[in-house]
Short mmCIF file of C-alpha atoms in Angstrom, two decimals:
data_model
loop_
_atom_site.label_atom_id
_atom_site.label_comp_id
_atom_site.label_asym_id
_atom_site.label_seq_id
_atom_site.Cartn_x
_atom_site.Cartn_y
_atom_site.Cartn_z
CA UNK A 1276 0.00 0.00 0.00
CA UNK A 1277 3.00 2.52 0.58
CA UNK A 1278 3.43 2.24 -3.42
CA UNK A 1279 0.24 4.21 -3.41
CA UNK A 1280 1.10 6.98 -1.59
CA UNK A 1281 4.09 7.60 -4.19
CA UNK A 1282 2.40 6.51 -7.25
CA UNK A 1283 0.60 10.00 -8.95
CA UNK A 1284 -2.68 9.66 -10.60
CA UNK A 1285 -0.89 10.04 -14.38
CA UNK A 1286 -4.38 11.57 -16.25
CA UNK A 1287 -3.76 15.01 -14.78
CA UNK A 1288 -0.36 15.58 -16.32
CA UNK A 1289 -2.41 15.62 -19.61
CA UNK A 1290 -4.01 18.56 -17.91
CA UNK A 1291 -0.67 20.41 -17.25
CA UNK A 1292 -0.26 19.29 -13.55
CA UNK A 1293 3.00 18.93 -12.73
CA UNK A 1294 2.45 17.18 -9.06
CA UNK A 1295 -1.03 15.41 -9.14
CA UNK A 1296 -2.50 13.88 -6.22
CA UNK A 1297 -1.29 10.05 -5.47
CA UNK A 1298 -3.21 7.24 -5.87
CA UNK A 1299 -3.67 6.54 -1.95
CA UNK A 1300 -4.53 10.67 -1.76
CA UNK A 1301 -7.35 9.64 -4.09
CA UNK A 1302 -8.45 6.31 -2.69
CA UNK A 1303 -8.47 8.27 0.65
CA UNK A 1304 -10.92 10.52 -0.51
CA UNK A 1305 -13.31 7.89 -2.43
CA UNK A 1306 -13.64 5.87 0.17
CA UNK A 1307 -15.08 9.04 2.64
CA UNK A 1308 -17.31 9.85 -0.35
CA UNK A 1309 -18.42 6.41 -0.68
CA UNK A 1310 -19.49 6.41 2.55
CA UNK A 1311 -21.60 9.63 2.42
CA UNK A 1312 -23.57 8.30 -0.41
CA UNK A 1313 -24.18 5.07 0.91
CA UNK A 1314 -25.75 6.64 3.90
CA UNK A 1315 -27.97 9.01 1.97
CA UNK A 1316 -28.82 5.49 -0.69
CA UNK A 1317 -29.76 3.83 1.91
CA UNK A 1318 -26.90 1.47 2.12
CA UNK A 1319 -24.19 -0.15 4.00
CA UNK A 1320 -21.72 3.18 4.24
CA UNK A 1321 -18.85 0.37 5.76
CA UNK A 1322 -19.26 -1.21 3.31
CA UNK A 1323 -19.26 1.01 0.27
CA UNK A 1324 -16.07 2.62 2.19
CA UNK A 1325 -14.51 -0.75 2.48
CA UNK A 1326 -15.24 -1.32 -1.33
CA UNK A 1327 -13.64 2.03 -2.52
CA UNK A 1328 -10.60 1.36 0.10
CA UNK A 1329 -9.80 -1.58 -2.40
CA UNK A 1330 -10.94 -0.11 -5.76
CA UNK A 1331 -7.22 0.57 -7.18
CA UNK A 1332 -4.73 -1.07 -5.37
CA UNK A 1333 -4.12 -3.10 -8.25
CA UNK A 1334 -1.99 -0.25 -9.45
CA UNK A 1335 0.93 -1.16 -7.67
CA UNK A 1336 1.21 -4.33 -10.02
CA UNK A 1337 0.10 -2.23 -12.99
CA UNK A 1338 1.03 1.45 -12.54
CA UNK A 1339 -2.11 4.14 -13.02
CA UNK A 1340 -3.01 3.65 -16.82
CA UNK A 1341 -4.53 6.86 -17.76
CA UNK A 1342 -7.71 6.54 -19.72
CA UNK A 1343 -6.02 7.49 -23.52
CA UNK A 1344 -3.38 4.60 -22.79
CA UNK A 1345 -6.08 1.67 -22.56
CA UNK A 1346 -6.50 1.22 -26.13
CA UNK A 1347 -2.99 0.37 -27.10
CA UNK A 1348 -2.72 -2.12 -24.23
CA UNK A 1349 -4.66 -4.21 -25.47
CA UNK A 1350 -6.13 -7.30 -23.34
CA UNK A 1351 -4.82 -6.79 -19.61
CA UNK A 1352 -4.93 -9.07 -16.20
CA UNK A 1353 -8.73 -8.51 -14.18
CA UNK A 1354 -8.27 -6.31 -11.60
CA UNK A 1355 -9.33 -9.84 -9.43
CA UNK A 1356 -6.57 -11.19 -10.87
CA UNK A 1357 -4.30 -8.96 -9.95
CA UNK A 1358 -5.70 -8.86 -6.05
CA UNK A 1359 -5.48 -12.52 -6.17
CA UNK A 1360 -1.49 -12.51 -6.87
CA UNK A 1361 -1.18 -9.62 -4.92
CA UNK A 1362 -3.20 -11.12 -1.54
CA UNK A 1363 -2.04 -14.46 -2.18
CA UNK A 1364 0.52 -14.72 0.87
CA UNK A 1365 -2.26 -13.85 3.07
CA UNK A 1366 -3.88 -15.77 5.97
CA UNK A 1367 -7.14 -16.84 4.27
CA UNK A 1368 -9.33 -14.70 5.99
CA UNK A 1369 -7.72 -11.37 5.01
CA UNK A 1370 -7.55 -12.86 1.49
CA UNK A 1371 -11.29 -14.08 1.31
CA UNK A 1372 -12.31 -10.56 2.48
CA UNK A 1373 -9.97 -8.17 -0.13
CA UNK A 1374 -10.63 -10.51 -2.89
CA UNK A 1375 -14.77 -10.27 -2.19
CA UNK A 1376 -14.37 -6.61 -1.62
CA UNK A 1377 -12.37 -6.19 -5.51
CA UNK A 1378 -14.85 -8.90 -7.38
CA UNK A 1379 -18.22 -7.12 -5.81
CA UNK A 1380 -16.96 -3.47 -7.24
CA UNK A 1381 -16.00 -4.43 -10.10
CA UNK A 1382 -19.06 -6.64 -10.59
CA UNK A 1383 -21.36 -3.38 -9.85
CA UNK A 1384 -24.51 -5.67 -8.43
CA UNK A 1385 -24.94 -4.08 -5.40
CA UNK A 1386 -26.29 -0.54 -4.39
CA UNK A 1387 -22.39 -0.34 -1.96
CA UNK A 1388 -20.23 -1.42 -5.60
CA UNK A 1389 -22.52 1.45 -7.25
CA UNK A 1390 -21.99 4.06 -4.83
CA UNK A 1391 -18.19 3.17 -4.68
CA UNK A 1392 -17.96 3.54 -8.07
CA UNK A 1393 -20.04 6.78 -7.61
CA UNK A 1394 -17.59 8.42 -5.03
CA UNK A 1395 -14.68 7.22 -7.47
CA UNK A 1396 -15.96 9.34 -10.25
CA UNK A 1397 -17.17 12.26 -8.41
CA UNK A 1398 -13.76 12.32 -6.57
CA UNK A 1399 -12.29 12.65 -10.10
CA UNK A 1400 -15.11 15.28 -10.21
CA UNK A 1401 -13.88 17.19 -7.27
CA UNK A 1402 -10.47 16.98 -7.54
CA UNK A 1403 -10.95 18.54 -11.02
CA UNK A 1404 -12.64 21.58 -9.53
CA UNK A 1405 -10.22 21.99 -7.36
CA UNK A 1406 -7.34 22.01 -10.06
CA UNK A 1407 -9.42 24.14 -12.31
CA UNK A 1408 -9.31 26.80 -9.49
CA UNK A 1409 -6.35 26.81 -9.21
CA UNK A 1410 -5.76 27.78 -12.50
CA UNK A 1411 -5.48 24.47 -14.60
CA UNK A 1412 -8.08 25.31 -17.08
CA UNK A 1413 -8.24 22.17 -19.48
CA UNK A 1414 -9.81 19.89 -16.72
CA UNK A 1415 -13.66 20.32 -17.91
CA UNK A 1416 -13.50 17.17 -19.63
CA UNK A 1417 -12.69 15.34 -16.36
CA UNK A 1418 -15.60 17.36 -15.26
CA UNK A 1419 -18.11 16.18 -17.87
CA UNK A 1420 -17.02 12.18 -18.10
CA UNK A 1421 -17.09 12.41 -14.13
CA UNK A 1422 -20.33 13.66 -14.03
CA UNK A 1423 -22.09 11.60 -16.64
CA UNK A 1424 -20.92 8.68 -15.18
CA UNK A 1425 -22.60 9.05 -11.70
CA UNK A 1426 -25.45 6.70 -11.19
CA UNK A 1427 -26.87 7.11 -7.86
CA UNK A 1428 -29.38 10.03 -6.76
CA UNK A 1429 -26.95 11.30 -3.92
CA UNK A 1430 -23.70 11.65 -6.23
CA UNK A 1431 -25.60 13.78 -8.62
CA UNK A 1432 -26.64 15.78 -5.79
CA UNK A 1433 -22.93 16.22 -4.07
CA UNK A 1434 -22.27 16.73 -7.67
CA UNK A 1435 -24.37 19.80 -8.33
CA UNK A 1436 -23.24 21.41 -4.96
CA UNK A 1437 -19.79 20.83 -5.40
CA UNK A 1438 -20.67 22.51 -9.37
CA UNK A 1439 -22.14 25.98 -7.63
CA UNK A 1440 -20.00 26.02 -4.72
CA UNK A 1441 -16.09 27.35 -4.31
CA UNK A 1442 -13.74 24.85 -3.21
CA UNK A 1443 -12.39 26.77 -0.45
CA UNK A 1444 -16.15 27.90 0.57
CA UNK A 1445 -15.76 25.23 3.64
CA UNK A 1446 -12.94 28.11 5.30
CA UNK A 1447 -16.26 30.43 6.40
CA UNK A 1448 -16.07 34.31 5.58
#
């Protein structure tokens, strides 16, 4: 997991940003929203958190593949395979619980895998805002994808107020 807090998310550099966020920064963040849309879905908000604590660790086997990069790769390892090599030296408990936790996200049956996948697109979402005010100006495609993508009721709404609302409003007058 330490690789994570080294690795940069690679997409922004398209967007001029010389010193992104990390991967863990990111997974940090998706995991908190994952849990505040799971609670206002109706769901398990440990869960969802749990599910978006696991959602990209298998970057440390891979690197972070930004999204224009995919199509030359061609065919690549599941992200379940990849968490099964990398939990593999685990007691089987820990492994029978990280494994789940990858296989039900990236399945996307439940209302926790949707609202994990939620928080990890409107954390894209966010983190763009932030960049654009701070005066990277080419992020509004990040913007758009992010926000189309968002399937539960609650991420559209975080989504909107995060849309009319300054990223430092939270520091008060």
């Amino acid at each position: 997991m330490g690789v994570l807090k080294r690795m940069r998310r690679t997409g922004w550099w398209h967007a001029g940003v010389r010193d992104p966020e990390s991967v863990a920064d990111h997974s940090f963040r998706v995991a908190q929203l994952a849990a505040m849309i799971a609670s206002l879905e109706n769901a398990d908000p440990a869960r969802a958190s749990f599910l978006a604590l696991w959602h990209d660790t298998q970057e440390t086997r891979i690197g972070d593949i930004p999204h224009t990069a995919k199509p030359y790769l061609g065919s690549s390892p599941s992200n379940e395979a990849i968490t099964a090599d990398q939990t593999a030296r685990l007691p089987e408990g820990m492994r029978k619980s990280v494994q789940e936790a990858v296989q039900e996200y990236e399945a996307q049956e439940t209302v926790e895998s949707h609202c994990a996948k939620d928080a990890d697109k409107l954390e894209c979402l966010v983190q763009a805002l932030e960049y654009r005010s701070n005066g990277f100006t080419t992020v509004q495609g990040w913007i758009d994808t992010s926000y189309k993508a968002l399937r539960t009721e609650a991420a559209q709404r975080i989504a909107d107020a995060a849309l009319q609302t300054s990223p430092l409003a939270w520091r008060g007058r």
